[in-house]
């Protein structure tokens, strides 16, 4: 996938709609690489803040905020930046949380949209790529903390990863790089 071209396009789209400024809210940790490249592609100057969430269980939609925003977003134009929207449950939680803080506007930008798995409708204003029902790793996306720093996106086998989370490490990082990250 041509990540760079997609990020540049998203940066232009968001900049064109937000000439008067905006707050970028990035969801840690998955959006780490994406938001840093996205920030560099803007032709406007946004402010950025971070939310960190933790999931109680996969696909449960039960999420809690483990690091909240430093900024007050009331009356501000906000773009929430996500790595991937899958079932939409996490996004639904986040939009509820942020919506209660009365932003002037609240849009969502996601690098990846796995819309075949959607449970909750997700209002996505900016989408990098639509992906099929595959497990994706790299460019911020992890399995058990691994593979986030890959400068590419790969489709991985979740069954193999569950059996051995390091299964792709030798292939992707070289033979001497085992260990969690
Ligand atoms: P949702 O609540 O089902 O939409 O899940 C969104 C979250 O699940 C993302 O922010 C990721 O942390 C994780 N996730 C969903 N699909 C993938 C994937 O293919 N690779 C890595 N993480 C994923």
Tab-separated table of N, CA and C in Angstrom, residues 25-99:
chain	number	residue	atom	x	y	z
A	25	UNK	N	-6.839	15.150	17.762
A	25	UNK	CA	-6.812	14.256	18.918
A	25	UNK	C	-6.406	12.876	18.413
A	26	UNK	N	-5.202	12.457	18.780
A	26	UNK	CA	-4.692	11.169	18.320
A	26	UNK	C	-4.888	10.125	19.402
A	27	UNK	N	-5.310	8.930	18.973
A	27	UNK	CA	-5.559	7.851	19.919
A	27	UNK	C	-4.323	6.958	19.982
A	28	UNK	N	-3.722	6.931	21.161
A	28	UNK	CA	-2.523	6.110	21.374
A	28	UNK	C	-2.921	4.671	21.655
A	29	UNK	N	-2.053	3.694	21.324
A	29	UNK	CA	-0.780	3.967	20.712
A	29	UNK	C	-0.792	3.781	19.208
A	30	UNK	N	-1.869	3.189	18.694
A	30	UNK	CA	-1.894	2.754	17.295
A	30	UNK	C	-1.700	3.863	16.278
A	31	UNK	N	-2.125	5.101	16.632
A	31	UNK	CA	-2.062	6.164	15.633
A	31	UNK	C	-0.735	6.926	15.659
A	32	UNK	N	0.211	6.420	16.435
A	32	UNK	CA	1.476	7.145	16.655
A	32	UNK	C	2.213	7.506	15.355
A	33	UNK	N	2.455	6.534	14.510
A	33	UNK	CA	3.208	6.814	13.275
A	33	UNK	C	2.346	7.612	12.302
A	34	UNK	N	1.084	7.210	12.207
A	34	UNK	CA	0.164	7.874	11.281
A	34	UNK	C	0.036	9.351	11.606
A	35	UNK	N	-0.191	9.683	12.875
A	35	UNK	CA	-0.430	11.093	13.202
A	35	UNK	C	0.838	11.918	13.013
A	36	UNK	N	1.994	11.323	13.221
A	36	UNK	CA	3.217	12.117	13.041
A	36	UNK	C	3.423	12.431	11.564
A	37	UNK	N	3.142	11.481	10.686
A	37	UNK	CA	3.236	11.772	9.243
A	37	UNK	C	2.119	12.716	8.794
A	38	UNK	N	0.926	12.514	9.350
A	38	UNK	CA	-0.206	13.374	8.988
A	38	UNK	C	0.083	14.830	9.367
A	39	UNK	N	0.628	15.039	10.553
A	39	UNK	CA	0.964	16.402	10.993
A	39	UNK	C	1.910	17.076	9.996
A	40	UNK	N	2.872	16.296	9.480
A	40	UNK	CA	3.837	16.870	8.532
A	40	UNK	C	3.219	17.170	7.185
A	41	UNK	N	2.073	16.543	6.885
A	41	UNK	CA	1.457	16.754	5.571
A	41	UNK	C	0.446	17.912	5.571
A	42	UNK	N	0.171	18.492	6.747
A	42	UNK	CA	-0.796	19.587	6.796
A	42	UNK	C	-0.228	20.864	6.193
A	43	UNK	N	-1.110	21.632	5.564
A	43	UNK	CA	-0.714	22.967	5.099
A	43	UNK	C	-1.267	24.037	6.041
A	44	UNK	N	-1.837	23.592	7.164
A	44	UNK	CA	-2.272	24.491	8.240
A	44	UNK	C	-1.501	24.084	9.494
A	45	UNK	N	-1.705	24.873	10.561
A	45	UNK	CA	-0.986	24.569	11.790
A	45	UNK	C	-1.963	24.148	12.888
A	46	UNK	N	-2.182	22.847	13.054
A	46	UNK	CA	-3.110	22.411	14.094
A	46	UNK	C	-2.397	22.305	15.432
A	47	UNK	N	-3.160	22.209	16.516
A	47	UNK	CA	-2.569	21.767	17.773
A	47	UNK	C	-2.902	20.278	17.916
A	48	UNK	N	-2.068	19.567	18.652
A	48	UNK	CA	-2.268	18.125	18.781
A	48	UNK	C	-2.323	17.742	20.250
A	49	UNK	N	-3.198	16.796	20.539
A	49	UNK	CA	-3.267	16.248	21.890
A	49	UNK	C	-3.506	14.742	21.771
A	50	UNK	N	-3.297	14.046	22.874
A	50	UNK	CA	-3.333	12.581	22.836
A	50	UNK	C	-4.271	12.016	23.895
A	51	UNK	N	-4.918	10.945	23.489
A	51	UNK	CA	-5.744	10.145	24.395
A	51	UNK	C	-5.152	8.746	24.367
A	52	UNK	N	-4.997	8.120	25.508
A	52	UNK	CA	-4.601	6.703	25.487
A	52	UNK	C	-5.744	5.891	26.058
A	53	UNK	N	-6.056	4.812	25.381
A	53	UNK	CA	-7.152	3.961	25.840
A	53	UNK	C	-6.650	2.549	26.060
A	54	UNK	N	-7.410	1.832	26.844
A	54	UNK	CA	-7.092	0.436	27.068
A	54	UNK	C	-8.391	-0.343	26.937
A	55	UNK	N	-8.267	-1.509	26.343
A	55	UNK	CA	-9.448	-2.316	26.051
A	55	UNK	C	-9.635	-3.371	27.140
A	56	UNK	N	-10.854	-3.548	27.605
A	56	UNK	CA	-11.083	-4.612	28.586
A	56	UNK	C	-10.968	-5.981	27.923
A	57	UNK	N	-11.519	-6.123	26.714
A	57	UNK	CA	-11.448	-7.396	25.991
A	57	UNK	C	-11.651	-7.096	24.510
A	58	UNK	N	-11.030	-7.897	23.609
A	58	UNK	CA	-11.190	-7.641	22.174
A	58	UNK	C	-12.661	-7.685	21.774
A	59	UNK	N	-13.048	-6.793	20.887
A	59	UNK	CA	-14.410	-6.760	20.336
A	59	UNK	C	-15.497	-6.454	21.362
A	60	UNK	N	-15.132	-6.146	22.604
A	60	UNK	CA	-16.167	-5.902	23.608
A	60	UNK	C	-16.684	-4.471	23.510
A	61	UNK	N	-15.846	-3.578	22.969
A	61	UNK	CA	-16.235	-2.177	22.942
A	61	UNK	C	-16.094	-1.522	24.309
A	62	UNK	N	-15.696	-2.294	25.287
A	62	UNK	CA	-15.523	-1.723	26.632
A	62	UNK	C	-14.100	-1.197	26.741
A	63	UNK	N	-14.021	0.105	26.714
A	63	UNK	CA	-12.735	0.776	26.644
A	63	UNK	C	-12.668	1.744	27.809
A	64	UNK	N	-11.483	1.974	28.332
A	64	UNK	CA	-11.365	3.067	29.319
A	64	UNK	C	-10.218	3.972	28.911
A	65	UNK	N	-10.326	5.226	29.324
A	65	UNK	CA	-9.282	6.200	29.021
A	65	UNK	C	-8.208	6.073	30.089
A	66	UNK	N	-6.982	5.781	29.661
A	66	UNK	CA	-5.894	5.677	30.638
A	66	UNK	C	-5.012	6.923	30.631
A	67	UNK	N	-5.132	7.744	29.580
A	67	UNK	CA	-4.506	9.072	29.584
A	67	UNK	C	-5.474	10.008	28.884
A	68	UNK	N	-5.918	11.020	29.602
A	68	UNK	CA	-6.918	11.930	29.029
A	68	UNK	C	-6.224	13.110	28.346
A	69	UNK	N	-7.025	13.884	27.613
A	69	UNK	CA	-6.499	15.073	26.942
A	69	UNK	C	-6.011	16.098	27.959
A	70	UNK	N	-5.019	16.878	27.570
A	70	UNK	CA	-4.611	18.031	28.374
A	70	UNK	C	-5.460	19.250	28.007
A	71	UNK	N	-5.924	19.290	26.743
A	71	UNK	CA	-6.648	20.464	26.247
A	71	UNK	C	-8.137	20.380	26.532
A	72	UNK	N	-8.746	21.552	26.695
A	72	UNK	CA	-10.203	21.657	26.753
A	72	UNK	C	-10.670	21.839	25.306
A	73	UNK	N	-11.486	20.918	24.803
A	73	UNK	CA	-11.885	20.988	23.390
A	73	UNK	C	-13.238	21.671	23.186
A	74	UNK	N	-13.839	22.201	24.236
A	74	UNK	CA	-15.157	22.821	24.047
A	74	UNK	C	-15.029	24.027	23.112
A	75	UNK	N	-15.936	24.084	22.144
A	75	UNK	CA	-15.940	25.175	21.179
A	75	UNK	C	-14.861	25.071	20.105
A	76	UNK	N	-14.085	23.995	20.114
A	76	UNK	CA	-13.007	23.834	19.130
A	76	UNK	C	-13.434	22.867	18.029
A	77	UNK	N	-12.814	23.016	16.852
A	77	UNK	CA	-13.003	22.038	15.777
A	77	UNK	C	-12.003	20.911	16.005
A	78	UNK	N	-12.518	19.689	16.094
A	78	UNK	CA	-11.680	18.546	16.480
A	78	UNK	C	-11.698	17.482	15.373
A	79	UNK	N	-10.519	16.955	15.064
A	79	UNK	CA	-10.429	15.766	14.215
A	79	UNK	C	-9.777	14.662	15.046
A	80	UNK	N	-10.521	13.595	15.242
A	80	UNK	CA	-10.042	12.431	15.989
A	80	UNK	C	-9.292	11.526	15.012
A	81	UNK	N	-8.057	11.182	15.350
A	81	UNK	CA	-7.228	10.384	14.431
A	81	UNK	C	-7.046	8.971	14.984
A	82	UNK	N	-7.515	8.002	14.208
A	82	UNK	CA	-7.454	6.588	14.591
A	82	UNK	C	-6.586	5.817	13.605
A	83	UNK	N	-6.006	4.714	14.073
A	83	UNK	CA	-5.259	3.834	13.176
A	83	UNK	C	-6.206	3.005	12.306
A	84	UNK	N	-7.173	2.370	12.963
A	84	UNK	CA	-8.082	1.476	12.229
A	84	UNK	C	-9.441	1.463	12.917
A	85	UNK	N	-10.482	1.491	12.126
A	85	UNK	CA	-11.830	1.315	12.670
A	85	UNK	C	-12.317	-0.041	12.177
A	86	UNK	N	-12.612	-0.907	13.146
A	86	UNK	CA	-12.956	-2.295	12.854
A	86	UNK	C	-14.455	-2.464	13.137
A	87	UNK	N	-14.823	-2.926	14.329
A	87	UNK	CA	-16.249	-3.043	14.650
A	87	UNK	C	-16.905	-1.666	14.821
A	88	UNK	N	-16.098	-0.673	15.152
A	88	UNK	CA	-16.634	0.673	15.397
A	88	UNK	C	-16.976	0.919	16.862
A	89	UNK	N	-16.825	-0.117	17.689
A	89	UNK	CA	-17.209	0.018	19.099
A	89	UNK	C	-16.285	0.985	19.849
A	90	UNK	N	-14.999	0.884	19.580
A	90	UNK	CA	-14.058	1.805	20.233
A	90	UNK	C	-14.363	3.242	19.825
A	91	UNK	N	-14.573	3.442	18.539
A	91	UNK	CA	-14.866	4.785	18.044
A	91	UNK	C	-16.158	5.318	18.647
A	92	UNK	N	-17.163	4.451	18.760
A	92	UNK	CA	-18.426	4.872	19.363
A	92	UNK	C	-18.210	5.389	20.778
A	93	UNK	N	-17.391	4.683	21.538
A	93	UNK	CA	-17.066	5.113	22.903
A	93	UNK	C	-16.367	6.468	22.879
A	94	UNK	N	-15.372	6.600	22.008
A	94	UNK	CA	-14.586	7.840	21.974
A	94	UNK	C	-15.431	9.034	21.521
A	95	UNK	N	-16.289	8.819	20.533
A	95	UNK	CA	-17.136	9.924	20.066
A	95	UNK	C	-18.111	10.361	21.162
A	96	UNK	N	-18.586	9.396	21.936
A	96	UNK	CA	-19.455	9.735	23.067
A	96	UNK	C	-18.708	10.583	24.084
A	97	UNK	N	-17.505	10.132	24.426
A	97	UNK	CA	-16.675	10.856	25.411
A	97	UNK	C	-16.370	12.273	24.949
A	98	UNK	N	-15.888	12.395	23.708
A	98	UNK	CA	-15.475	13.710	23.215
A	98	UNK	C	-16.687	14.589	22.930
A	99	UNK	N	-17.761	13.999	22.450
A	99	UNK	CA	-18.976	14.762	22.145
A	99	UNK	C	-19.544	15.445	23.375
